[in-house]
Amino acid sequence: MAAGSAPLGGHPRVQRPHLSKMERMVVTMQDPDQGVRMRSQRLLVTVIPHAANGSDIVEWLIQKYSIAEDEALHLGSLLVQHGYLYPLRDPRRLELRPDETPYRFQTPYFWTSTLWPAAELDYAIYLAKKNIRKQGALVDHEKEQYHQLRRRISHAWDLVMMQAREQLRAAKQRRKGDRLVIACQEQTYWLVNRPPPGAPSVLEQGPGRGPCMAGRAPMVRALRACPRPPPRPECSHLPRPYLKFSSQHGPHDPIMSGCLPTGGPGVQLRPPGCASVVRSPHPENLSFWEACEELRHGGQARVPALVDAVYQQFLAPGAARWVNIDSRTMEQTLAGLTQPHRHVLDDAQRHIYLLMKKDSYPRFLKSDLYRDLLAEAVVPLETKRRVFPFTRKPRHSSPSPALRPASASGEPVGGDGDGET
Amino acid sequence: MDQTFLVNVFGSCDRCFKQRALRPKSEQLNYCSLCAEIVKATEGLRLSQMLSSYSQSILCLVLAVHQVAERVEALGQFVMKTRRTLKGHGNKVLCMDWCKDKRRLVSSSQDGKVIVWDSFTTNKEHAVTMPCTWVMACAYAPSGCAIACGGLDNKCSVYPLTFDKNENMAAKKKSSVAMHTNYLSACSFTNSDMQILTASGDGTCALWDVESGQLLQSFHGHGADVLCLDLAPSETGNTFVSGGCDKKAMVWDMRSGQCVQAFETHESDINSVRYYPSGDAFASGSDDATCRLYDLRADREVAIYSKESIIFGASSVDFSLSGRLLFAGYNDYTINVWDVLKGSRVSILFGHENRVSTLRVSPDGTAFCSGSWDHTLRLGWAWAAKREL
C-alpha cells in the first residue's frame, strides 16, 4: 500500500496522481484574490473565519473550469468526500450542499497525501478522546472499533490513554473557535480514513501495482531498446485519414444517429459481398484465405492436419481448387510445409489477399449484387426509427450462441464438442 | 516480366486538379501519382472492411465514399442516458466483455463471481464462482460458446458455456490455460476460440493455445505491470497493443514476439488501450486523467483528450463504431464522451456511485455498457434529439 521501491530505470511511481491535483485545486480555491469568497461564519456564539458557502463553491467551480452545474456539484462533492473540504455544521455527513451550508478547507496536516496510511495508534487515541468526552456514548461502529483496538494494542494502551488525556487537556486551553475547528478537522480525517459501515471508502485501491521483486518474469530483454521503424515523412494533414474514415462511417454509426439496439441475430460468417467472390472465376481464393485464417488462429494440435489438407486442396499440382500464386511464393511455401507451423501460409495468404483486392473487388463494384445492396441499404435506418423495441420486454429471447449446433460453414467450435449441448 | 513504358503525360489531375505528371487510369480518369495512391488506399480500406465485417450496414458505407467531407462537421445535439441497469454482482464489477451476438455480455467482480447476462432481458444466463478474488479480466469467445477469466490466481481459465442443468459449470472448466507469475490483468481471444492472449502484472503478455495450454509466444519489454491489451482489427495484420504501469504503450508483432512500436507520453499508468476502428491508431486512458490518441503510421501521439476539471484517472476507453466518439470511464464515477476529431468533450454521463472500472461499446455500435465498483453494470444508448433541425 505504501509507495513501492523504485522500478527499473529509477523513476519512482507517483501514487494516486488525482490527490495532488485535488490539492492544487483546493489551494487555488483559497487564493485571496482569485479564490472562493470567504466569510466569517457564526455558529451559535462562536465566529469561525474563512468559511465558504456551498453555493459559492459550486459557483466558483463553474466559473473557473467552464463546466455545468451538475458537474461542478459532482466535483465539489468529491473534494468533500476526500476530506479536502469539511462542513462546519453536521460534520458527520461528507457531502456538498449547494446552499448556505458553510464549509472550510482542511488543514494540510490532515491531507490524505500527508498523513497516510492512517496509523492505528492515532485512531485509538482519537477514539479514546471521544470516549472520554462523551463518557462512553460512542456510535456503534466506533464502539466496536474501540474495543477491538483495545484488545489488539493492549500493550500500548496506557500510552494511548495518556496521550488522549493530554490532548484533551491542551484543547481546553484553546479558544472555543479553535477547539471547534480542530475537532471538525480531526473528525473529517477519520471519516475519510475509517468510514462507517455502508459508506463507500474513497481511499480504496485495487490490488497493488508497481514493481514487486517477487513474481517478476526474467527481464532479459527488457532493457533493450525497441527497434524503431524507419522515420516516416511528417504528415502535415494528420486529421485527414481520420476525417475520411469517420465521415465515411459516421452516417452509419448507430450510437450517433440514435439507432436503437435490436439484438440482431447471430453472426454471419460471410458478408453478402463475398458471394460474388465465390461466384467469380476464382472462388477458391476466398476459401484458401479462410483456411489460412483457420490455421493461424486455430488450435495447435490441428496444425499438421490442417496444413496437409490445405496442401491437398489448394497447393498440390493438379489439386481440385488450385490457387494461383506466383512461383517464388509457391516455392517458399512448399519448402516451409516440411516443418508445418501456424504461420507457414502467411506469405501465400497475403498474396491471395492482394489478388482479391485488385481483381475481385472492382468486379464486385460493377456487379448486380452490389447494385441491389445499395438500393436496399437506404431503407433500414428510416424504418428503425419508428420501431421502439424497448417499450416493453421482448417476449422471447434470442437463443444463446452456446446452444446452436456447429454451423455447416465450418466455423470452429470451441472445445472439440466438450460442453456442447 | 512485362515492362510497360511510362509515358510522362502532364496535365490536370482529376482529383486534386493540380498540374502534375499523370498516371493514366482505365476509366478515362487521370490521377497524379499521389492521388492514385490515395484512391488505391481507400479502395483497400473498403475491401478490408467488406471482408471483416459481419453486418450489412457496413457495406452501405460505399455510398458515402463519393461524399467525403472536407470539413469536420459539428456533432448534433444528442442525449445519452442509462437505459438498463444490471444488478446481481455482490461486489465491485471489474471487467466486462460483449459477445459477438451483440446482446450477451460477461462480467467479473471482486468476489470471484463471473456472470453471463442477456442485456436485453437483463436476465442472468450463467454464473461461475472462481476460486480466487479480484477477477480482473474476462473475455467472451468469438463463437459465444465459452468465456475466459482470471485475476489474482495468476491464471486464465476457460469455461465452456453449458445449459445442461445437471452439469456444474465449475467442474467443466478446462485446466488453466495461462500461467503467469503475477496477477492477470487482461485477456482476449484472438479470431477464434482456440487462442488466447493475456497480459499480466509480471510485466509480460503471452499467447496461448487453449486446447493444450501451450505457450505459443511471449512478449517481454514492459518495465512494470501490463494492465491492458487490445488486438488490431486489421485482417492481414498480426499485431496488438498493450499498456502498462511503466507509462508505455507498446505495439507487438504476434508472430515474432518483437515490439514494433512504443509510445511513452503518458504521465502515469496506462489503464486501457483500444484500437481505432480502422486499425491505424489507438487510444489510451491513463491515471494522469487524460486519454490520448496515437497514430501508428505517423508513429506519434496526435491528440490529447483532457480537461482541467477532470482530475481522476481514466480506467477504460472505447470507440464508437465510426470512431468519431471516444467513450471513457473515469475513477470519479463519470463517463466522458469525447469528439475524437475535434478533441473536445461532447457529453458527461453521471449515474454510477463509485468508480467506473470497465466500459465497452457493443459490437454493432448501438450501445455501450459500463461496469463499476458500485456493483452494477449500466447500459446506455442515445436518443437523437430534434433531428428535424
mmCIF file of N, CA, C and O in Angstrom, chain A residues 161-244:
data_model
loop_
_atom_site.group_PDB
_atom_site.id
_atom_site.type_symbol
_atom_site.label_atom_id
_atom_site.label_comp_id
_atom_site.label_asym_id
_atom_site.label_seq_id
_atom_site.Cartn_x
_atom_site.Cartn_y
_atom_site.Cartn_z
ATOM 1 N N MET A 161 -4.094 6.053 26.399
ATOM 2 C CA MET A 161 -4.928 6.799 27.352
ATOM 3 C C MET A 161 -4.231 8.063 27.819
ATOM 4 O O MET A 161 -4.850 9.120 27.940
ATOM 5 N N MET A 162 -2.923 7.962 28.005
ATOM 6 C CA MET A 162 -2.163 9.121 28.459
ATOM 7 C C MET A 162 -2.202 10.218 27.404
ATOM 8 O O MET A 162 -2.453 11.384 27.707
ATOM 9 N N GLN A 163 -1.939 9.841 26.160
ATOM 10 C CA GLN A 163 -1.985 10.791 25.063
ATOM 11 C C GLN A 163 -3.354 11.441 24.940
ATOM 12 O O GLN A 163 -3.472 12.650 24.750
ATOM 13 N N ALA A 164 -4.380 10.608 25.055
ATOM 14 C CA ALA A 164 -5.740 11.119 24.912
ATOM 15 C C ALA A 164 -6.021 12.188 25.966
ATOM 16 O O ALA A 164 -6.507 13.285 25.672
ATOM 17 N N ARG A 165 -5.674 11.873 27.205
ATOM 18 C CA ARG A 165 -5.952 12.845 28.267
ATOM 19 C C ARG A 165 -5.141 14.114 28.068
ATOM 20 O O ARG A 165 -5.631 15.223 28.303
ATOM 21 N N GLU A 166 -3.911 13.962 27.638
ATOM 22 C CA GLU A 166 -3.027 15.101 27.404
ATOM 23 C C GLU A 166 -3.591 16.015 26.333
ATOM 24 O O GLU A 166 -3.639 17.235 26.495
ATOM 25 N N GLN A 167 -4.055 15.410 25.257
ATOM 26 C CA GLN A 167 -4.594 16.215 24.151
ATOM 27 C C GLN A 167 -5.880 16.926 24.569
ATOM 28 O O GLN A 167 -6.114 18.073 24.197
ATOM 29 N N LEU A 168 -6.689 16.254 25.373
ATOM 30 C CA LEU A 168 -7.934 16.895 25.826
ATOM 31 C C LEU A 168 -7.619 18.082 26.728
ATOM 32 O O LEU A 168 -8.242 19.145 26.646
ATOM 33 N N ARG A 169 -6.618 17.907 27.567
ATOM 34 C CA ARG A 169 -6.238 18.997 28.462
ATOM 35 C C ARG A 169 -5.715 20.171 27.667
ATOM 36 O O ARG A 169 -6.070 21.319 27.924
ATOM 37 N N ALA A 170 -4.873 19.910 26.658
ATOM 38 C CA ALA A 170 -4.330 21.000 25.844
ATOM 39 C C ALA A 170 -5.437 21.710 25.092
ATOM 40 O O ALA A 170 -5.424 22.926 24.923
ATOM 41 N N ALA A 171 -6.422 20.928 24.626
ATOM 42 C CA ALA A 171 -7.513 21.531 23.862
ATOM 43 C C ALA A 171 -8.310 22.509 24.724
ATOM 44 O O ALA A 171 -8.769 23.546 24.249
ATOM 45 N N LYS A 172 -8.479 22.177 26.023
ATOM 46 C CA LYS A 172 -9.292 23.039 26.898
ATOM 47 C C LYS A 172 -8.693 24.421 27.004
ATOM 48 O O LYS A 172 -9.401 25.396 27.288
ATOM 49 N N GLN A 173 -7.373 24.504 26.782
ATOM 50 C CA GLN A 173 -6.726 25.802 26.943
ATOM 51 C C GLN A 173 -6.818 26.640 25.677
ATOM 52 O O GLN A 173 -6.366 27.776 25.679
ATOM 53 N N ARG A 174 -7.415 26.084 24.612
ATOM 54 C CA ARG A 174 -7.535 26.881 23.386
ATOM 55 C C ARG A 174 -8.846 27.622 23.406
ATOM 56 O O ARG A 174 -9.750 27.318 24.164
ATOM 57 N N ARG A 175 -8.934 28.586 22.480
ATOM 58 C CA ARG A 175 -10.196 29.327 22.358
ATOM 59 C C ARG A 175 -11.263 28.409 21.815
ATOM 60 O O ARG A 175 -10.967 27.428 21.121
ATOM 61 N N LYS A 176 -12.494 28.743 22.078
ATOM 62 C CA LYS A 176 -13.587 27.864 21.677
ATOM 63 C C LYS A 176 -13.623 27.665 20.164
ATOM 64 O O LYS A 176 -13.861 26.566 19.677
ATOM 65 N N GLY A 177 -13.381 28.750 19.444
ATOM 66 C CA GLY A 177 -13.420 28.668 17.985
ATOM 67 C C GLY A 177 -12.389 27.679 17.456
ATOM 68 O O GLY A 177 -12.697 26.809 16.640
ATOM 69 N N ASP A 178 -11.155 27.802 17.955
ATOM 70 C CA ASP A 178 -10.096 26.894 17.512
ATOM 71 C C ASP A 178 -10.419 25.459 17.866
ATOM 72 O O ASP A 178 -10.207 24.534 17.075
ATOM 73 N N ARG A 179 -10.968 25.292 19.062
ATOM 74 C CA ARG A 179 -11.283 23.947 19.519
ATOM 75 C C ARG A 179 -12.283 23.306 18.582
ATOM 76 O O ARG A 179 -12.157 22.154 18.182
ATOM 77 N N LEU A 180 -13.291 24.066 18.200
ATOM 78 C CA LEU A 180 -14.333 23.561 17.303
ATOM 79 C C LEU A 180 -13.747 23.156 15.955
ATOM 80 O O LEU A 180 -14.041 22.094 15.413
ATOM 81 N N VAL A 181 -12.899 24.045 15.464
ATOM 82 C CA VAL A 181 -12.321 23.802 14.134
ATOM 83 C C VAL A 181 -11.449 22.561 14.146
ATOM 84 O O VAL A 181 -11.550 21.706 13.259
ATOM 85 N N ILE A 182 -10.610 22.460 15.173
ATOM 86 C CA ILE A 182 -9.719 21.295 15.227
ATOM 87 C C ILE A 182 -10.524 20.017 15.355
ATOM 88 O O ILE A 182 -10.205 18.980 14.730
ATOM 89 N N ALA A 183 -11.589 20.073 16.138
ATOM 90 C CA ALA A 183 -12.432 18.883 16.294
ATOM 91 C C ALA A 183 -13.041 18.486 14.953
ATOM 92 O O ALA A 183 -13.064 17.308 14.580
ATOM 93 N N CYS A 184 -13.535 19.476 14.205
ATOM 94 C CA CYS A 184 -14.118 19.188 12.888
ATOM 95 C C CYS A 184 -13.086 18.594 11.942
ATOM 96 O O CYS A 184 -13.359 17.633 11.214
ATOM 97 N N GLN A 185 -11.887 19.182 11.963
ATOM 98 C CA GLN A 185 -10.838 18.705 11.054
ATOM 99 C C GLN A 185 -10.506 17.249 11.332
ATOM 100 O O GLN A 185 -10.395 16.416 10.435
ATOM 101 N N GLU A 186 -10.365 16.977 12.637
ATOM 102 C CA GLU A 186 -9.992 15.615 13.006
ATOM 103 C C GLU A 186 -11.101 14.640 12.647
ATOM 104 O O GLU A 186 -10.859 13.560 12.120
ATOM 105 N N GLN A 187 -12.336 15.061 12.897
ATOM 106 C CA GLN A 187 -13.454 14.175 12.621
ATOM 107 C C GLN A 187 -13.534 13.871 11.123
ATOM 108 O O GLN A 187 -13.779 12.732 10.727
ATOM 109 N N THR A 188 -13.339 14.887 10.304
ATOM 110 C CA THR A 188 -13.365 14.680 8.843
ATOM 111 C C THR A 188 -12.278 13.702 8.429
ATOM 112 O O THR A 188 -12.514 12.794 7.633
ATOM 113 N N TYR A 189 -11.087 13.887 8.984
ATOM 114 C CA TYR A 189 -9.983 12.999 8.633
ATOM 115 C C TYR A 189 -10.339 11.552 8.924
ATOM 116 O O TYR A 189 -10.117 10.664 8.104
ATOM 117 N N TRP A 190 -10.944 11.318 10.077
ATOM 118 C CA TRP A 190 -11.255 9.939 10.420
ATOM 119 C C TRP A 190 -12.470 9.406 9.683
ATOM 120 O O TRP A 190 -12.583 8.210 9.447
ATOM 121 N N LEU A 191 -13.357 10.281 9.280
ATOM 122 C CA LEU A 191 -14.478 9.841 8.448
ATOM 123 C C LEU A 191 -13.985 9.352 7.101
ATOM 124 O O LEU A 191 -14.545 8.429 6.516
ATOM 125 N N VAL A 192 -12.939 9.995 6.612
ATOM 126 C CA VAL A 192 -12.381 9.591 5.316
ATOM 127 C C VAL A 192 -11.571 8.312 5.449
ATOM 128 O O VAL A 192 -11.655 7.404 4.619
ATOM 129 N N ASN A 193 -10.785 8.229 6.522
ATOM 130 C CA ASN A 193 -9.901 7.082 6.641
ATOM 131 C C ASN A 193 -10.534 5.871 7.296
ATOM 132 O O ASN A 193 -10.066 4.757 7.112
ATOM 133 N N ARG A 194 -11.552 6.098 8.099
ATOM 134 C CA ARG A 194 -12.248 4.972 8.719
ATOM 135 C C ARG A 194 -13.744 5.198 8.521
ATOM 136 O O ARG A 194 -14.460 5.526 9.450
ATOM 137 N N PRO A 195 -14.223 5.011 7.301
ATOM 138 C CA PRO A 195 -15.623 5.324 7.036
ATOM 139 C C PRO A 195 -16.551 4.387 7.793
ATOM 140 O O PRO A 195 -16.205 3.218 8.000
ATOM 141 N N PRO A 196 -17.697 4.862 8.198
ATOM 142 C CA PRO A 196 -18.655 3.990 8.867
ATOM 143 C C PRO A 196 -19.148 2.918 7.907
ATOM 144 O O PRO A 196 -19.071 3.107 6.685
ATOM 145 N N PRO A 197 -19.633 1.798 8.417
ATOM 146 C CA PRO A 197 -20.088 0.724 7.529
ATOM 147 C C PRO A 197 -21.209 1.215 6.631
ATOM 148 O O PRO A 197 -22.083 1.938 7.059
ATOM 149 N N GLY A 198 -21.171 0.843 5.372
ATOM 150 C CA GLY A 198 -22.190 1.292 4.436
ATOM 151 C C GLY A 198 -21.731 2.462 3.592
ATOM 152 O O GLY A 198 -22.155 2.616 2.461
ATOM 153 N N ALA A 199 -20.843 3.267 4.129
ATOM 154 C CA ALA A 199 -20.352 4.396 3.336
ATOM 155 C C ALA A 199 -19.179 3.910 2.481
ATOM 156 O O ALA A 199 -18.343 3.156 2.952
ATOM 157 N N PRO A 200 -19.122 4.342 1.218
ATOM 158 C CA PRO A 200 -18.019 3.883 0.357
ATOM 159 C C PRO A 200 -16.711 4.497 0.793
ATOM 160 O O PRO A 200 -16.662 5.650 1.206
ATOM 161 N N SER A 201 -15.666 3.734 0.706
ATOM 162 C CA SER A 201 -14.363 4.249 1.083
ATOM 163 C C SER A 201 -13.684 4.825 -0.153
ATOM 164 O O SER A 201 -13.432 4.110 -1.114
ATOM 165 N N VAL A 202 -13.409 6.125 -0.136
ATOM 166 C CA VAL A 202 -12.817 6.735 -1.323
ATOM 167 C C VAL A 202 -11.346 6.404 -1.458
ATOM 168 O O VAL A 202 -10.759 6.596 -2.509
ATOM 169 N N LEU A 203 -10.758 5.932 -0.404
ATOM 170 C CA LEU A 203 -9.330 5.669 -0.463
ATOM 171 C C LEU A 203 -9.022 4.244 -0.865
ATOM 172 O O LEU A 203 -7.871 3.848 -0.932
ATOM 173 N N GLU A 204 -10.041 3.478 -1.156
ATOM 174 C CA GLU A 204 -9.811 2.080 -1.508
ATOM 175 C C GLU A 204 -9.123 1.981 -2.861
ATOM 176 O O GLU A 204 -9.471 2.687 -3.802
ATOM 177 N N GLN A 205 -8.149 1.102 -2.927
ATOM 178 C CA GLN A 205 -7.427 0.906 -4.171
ATOM 179 C C GLN A 205 -7.576 -0.537 -4.605
ATOM 180 O O GLN A 205 -7.925 -1.394 -3.828
ATOM 181 N N GLY A 206 -7.297 -0.797 -5.844
ATOM 182 C CA GLY A 206 -7.276 -2.165 -6.332
ATOM 183 C C GLY A 206 -6.057 -2.893 -5.805
ATOM 184 O O GLY A 206 -5.313 -2.367 -4.986
ATOM 185 N N PRO A 207 -5.816 -4.103 -6.324
ATOM 186 C CA PRO A 207 -4.632 -4.853 -5.915
ATOM 187 C C PRO A 207 -3.375 -4.064 -6.225
ATOM 188 O O PRO A 207 -3.321 -3.340 -7.203
ATOM 189 N N GLY A 208 -2.388 -4.197 -5.397
ATOM 190 C CA GLY A 208 -1.183 -3.396 -5.518
ATOM 191 C C GLY A 208 -0.523 -3.509 -6.876
ATOM 192 O O GLY A 208 -0.386 -4.590 -7.435
ATOM 193 N N ARG A 209 -0.153 -2.350 -7.397
ATOM 194 C CA ARG A 209 0.535 -2.355 -8.670
ATOM 195 C C ARG A 209 1.987 -1.999 -8.453
ATOM 196 O O ARG A 209 2.405 -1.714 -7.357
ATOM 197 N N GLY A 210 2.686 -1.886 -9.552
ATOM 198 C CA GLY A 210 4.067 -1.434 -9.422
ATOM 199 C C GLY A 210 4.969 -2.603 -9.191
ATOM 200 O O GLY A 210 4.537 -3.709 -8.948
ATOM 201 N N PRO A 211 6.223 -2.366 -9.343
ATOM 202 C CA PRO A 211 7.165 -3.471 -9.334
ATOM 203 C C PRO A 211 7.274 -4.094 -7.964
ATOM 204 O O PRO A 211 7.426 -3.405 -6.968
ATOM 205 N N CYS A 212 7.132 -5.386 -7.945
ATOM 206 C CA CYS A 212 7.447 -6.114 -6.727
ATOM 207 C C CYS A 212 8.426 -7.182 -7.155
ATOM 208 O O CYS A 212 8.234 -7.842 -8.151
ATOM 209 N N MET A 213 9.466 -7.368 -6.410
ATOM 210 C CA MET A 213 10.521 -8.249 -6.876
ATOM 211 C C MET A 213 10.050 -9.682 -7.002
ATOM 212 O O MET A 213 10.416 -10.400 -7.920
ATOM 213 N N ALA A 214 9.180 -10.111 -6.105
ATOM 214 C CA ALA A 214 8.675 -11.489 -6.183
ATOM 215 C C ALA A 214 7.751 -11.613 -7.380
ATOM 216 O O ALA A 214 6.924 -10.762 -7.609
ATOM 217 N N GLY A 215 7.901 -12.667 -8.136
ATOM 218 C CA GLY A 215 6.953 -12.927 -9.201
ATOM 219 C C GLY A 215 7.201 -12.149 -10.479
ATOM 220 O O GLY A 215 6.368 -12.118 -11.352
ATOM 221 N N ARG A 216 8.325 -11.518 -10.596
ATOM 222 C CA ARG A 216 8.563 -10.816 -11.845
ATOM 223 C C ARG A 216 9.275 -11.758 -12.806
ATOM 224 O O ARG A 216 10.246 -12.393 -12.452
ATOM 225 N N ALA A 217 8.748 -11.836 -14.022
ATOM 226 C CA ALA A 217 9.349 -12.734 -15.017
ATOM 227 C C ALA A 217 10.733 -12.223 -15.384
ATOM 228 O O ALA A 217 10.993 -11.030 -15.314
ATOM 229 N N PRO A 218 11.643 -13.107 -15.757
ATOM 230 C CA PRO A 218 13.012 -12.675 -16.095
ATOM 231 C C PRO A 218 12.991 -11.633 -17.193
ATOM 232 O O PRO A 218 12.385 -11.806 -18.221
ATOM 233 N N MET A 219 13.633 -10.538 -16.931
ATOM 234 C CA MET A 219 13.563 -9.391 -17.840
ATOM 235 C C MET A 219 14.803 -9.316 -18.705
ATOM 236 O O MET A 219 15.417 -8.273 -18.828
ATOM 237 N N VAL A 220 15.150 -10.426 -19.304
ATOM 238 C CA VAL A 220 16.394 -10.448 -20.075
ATOM 239 C C VAL A 220 16.411 -9.398 -21.154
ATOM 240 O O VAL A 220 17.390 -8.700 -21.353
ATOM 241 N N ARG A 221 15.242 -9.311 -21.865
ATOM 242 C CA ARG A 221 15.260 -8.379 -22.993
ATOM 243 C C ARG A 221 14.647 -7.036 -22.656
ATOM 244 O O ARG A 221 14.464 -6.208 -23.512
ATOM 245 N N ALA A 222 14.313 -6.820 -21.399
ATOM 246 C CA ALA A 222 13.555 -5.621 -21.061
ATOM 247 C C ALA A 222 14.300 -4.343 -21.373
ATOM 248 O O ALA A 222 13.731 -3.369 -21.810
ATOM 249 N N LEU A 223 15.602 -4.318 -21.129
ATOM 250 C CA LEU A 223 16.335 -3.067 -21.276
ATOM 251 C C LEU A 223 16.768 -2.787 -22.691
ATOM 252 O O LEU A 223 17.244 -1.718 -23.003
ATOM 253 N N ARG A 224 16.558 -3.749 -23.581
ATOM 254 C CA ARG A 224 16.991 -3.482 -24.961
ATOM 255 C C ARG A 224 15.986 -2.560 -25.599
ATOM 256 O O ARG A 224 14.800 -2.742 -25.483
ATOM 257 N N ALA A 225 16.462 -1.535 -26.283
ATOM 258 C CA ALA A 225 15.558 -0.571 -26.902
ATOM 259 C C ALA A 225 14.762 -1.240 -28.005
ATOM 260 O O ALA A 225 15.265 -2.101 -28.709
ATOM 261 N N CYS A 226 13.506 -0.837 -28.141
ATOM 262 C CA CYS A 226 12.692 -1.392 -29.210
ATOM 263 C C CYS A 226 13.244 -0.919 -30.537
ATOM 264 O O CYS A 226 13.600 0.256 -30.664
ATOM 265 N N PRO A 227 13.265 -1.775 -31.537
ATOM 266 C CA PRO A 227 13.759 -1.323 -32.846
ATOM 267 C C PRO A 227 12.815 -0.267 -33.403
ATOM 268 O O PRO A 227 11.622 -0.490 -33.491
ATOM 269 N N ARG A 228 13.326 0.915 -33.685
ATOM 270 C CA ARG A 228 12.473 1.972 -34.199
ATOM 271 C C ARG A 228 12.231 1.744 -35.682
ATOM 272 O O ARG A 228 13.171 1.444 -36.408
ATOM 273 N N PRO A 229 11.010 1.938 -36.131
ATOM 274 C CA PRO A 229 10.760 1.800 -37.571
ATOM 275 C C PRO A 229 11.419 2.957 -38.316
ATOM 276 O O PRO A 229 11.701 3.993 -37.711
ATOM 277 N N PRO A 230 11.679 2.834 -39.605
ATOM 278 C CA PRO A 230 12.344 3.916 -40.348
ATOM 279 C C PRO A 230 11.493 5.183 -40.282
ATOM 280 O O PRO A 230 10.276 5.098 -40.286
ATOM 281 N N PRO A 231 12.122 6.340 -40.172
ATOM 282 C CA PRO A 231 11.355 7.586 -39.989
ATOM 283 C C PRO A 231 10.440 7.848 -41.188
ATOM 284 O O PRO A 231 10.880 7.758 -42.325
ATOM 285 N N ARG A 232 9.186 8.132 -40.885
ATOM 286 C CA ARG A 232 8.240 8.371 -41.962
ATOM 287 C C ARG A 232 8.141 9.860 -42.215
ATOM 288 O O ARG A 232 8.362 10.648 -41.323
ATOM 289 N N PRO A 233 7.792 10.257 -43.440
ATOM 290 C CA PRO A 233 7.698 11.699 -43.713
ATOM 291 C C PRO A 233 6.633 12.322 -42.819
ATOM 292 O O PRO A 233 5.592 11.734 -42.568
ATOM 293 N N GLU A 234 6.904 13.498 -42.316
ATOM 294 C CA GLU A 234 5.984 14.208 -41.439
ATOM 295 C C GLU A 234 4.689 14.489 -42.195
ATOM 296 O O GLU A 234 4.683 15.051 -43.268
ATOM 297 N N CYS A 235 3.578 14.055 -41.607
ATOM 298 C CA CYS A 235 2.301 14.232 -42.292
ATOM 299 C C CYS A 235 1.680 15.522 -41.792
ATOM 300 O O CYS A 235 1.376 15.662 -40.620
ATOM 301 N N SER A 236 1.503 16.495 -42.652
ATOM 302 C CA SER A 236 1.017 17.788 -42.189
ATOM 303 C C SER A 236 -0.481 17.818 -42.003
ATOM 304 O O SER A 236 -0.999 18.608 -41.257
ATOM 305 N N HIS A 237 -1.205 16.928 -42.694
ATOM 306 C CA HIS A 237 -2.655 16.953 -42.554
ATOM 307 C C HIS A 237 -3.084 15.745 -41.761
ATOM 308 O O HIS A 237 -3.800 14.900 -42.241
ATOM 309 N N LEU A 238 -2.669 15.668 -40.501
ATOM 310 C CA LEU A 238 -2.938 14.465 -39.733
ATOM 311 C C LEU A 238 -4.388 14.109 -39.586
ATOM 312 O O LEU A 238 -4.744 12.966 -39.651
ATOM 313 N N PRO A 239 -5.284 15.088 -39.387
ATOM 314 C CA PRO A 239 -6.674 14.677 -39.182
ATOM 315 C C PRO A 239 -7.294 14.030 -40.404
ATOM 316 O O PRO A 239 -8.332 13.420 -40.299
ATOM 317 N N ARG A 240 -6.673 14.179 -41.581
ATOM 318 C CA ARG A 240 -7.372 13.744 -42.796
ATOM 319 C C ARG A 240 -7.763 12.277 -42.840
ATOM 320 O O ARG A 240 -8.882 11.964 -43.141
ATOM 321 N N PRO A 241 -6.819 11.355 -42.539
ATOM 322 C CA PRO A 241 -7.252 9.949 -42.612
ATOM 323 C C PRO A 241 -8.406 9.665 -41.666
ATOM 324 O O PRO A 241 -9.304 8.905 -41.983
ATOM 325 N N TYR A 242 -8.404 10.304 -40.480
ATOM 326 C CA TYR A 242 -9.479 10.060 -39.533
ATOM 327 C C TYR A 242 -10.760 10.721 -40.011
ATOM 328 O O TYR A 242 -11.836 10.170 -39.900
ATOM 329 N N LEU A 243 -10.618 11.928 -40.584
ATOM 330 C CA LEU A 243 -11.749 12.634 -41.172
ATOM 331 C C LEU A 243 -12.454 11.744 -42.173
ATOM 332 O O LEU A 243 -13.649 11.575 -42.156
ATOM 333 N N LYS A 244 -11.633 11.193 -43.069
ATOM 334 C CA LYS A 244 -12.166 10.373 -44.143
ATOM 335 C C LYS A 244 -12.876 9.164 -43.578
ATOM 336 O O LYS A 244 -13.993 8.856 -43.930
#
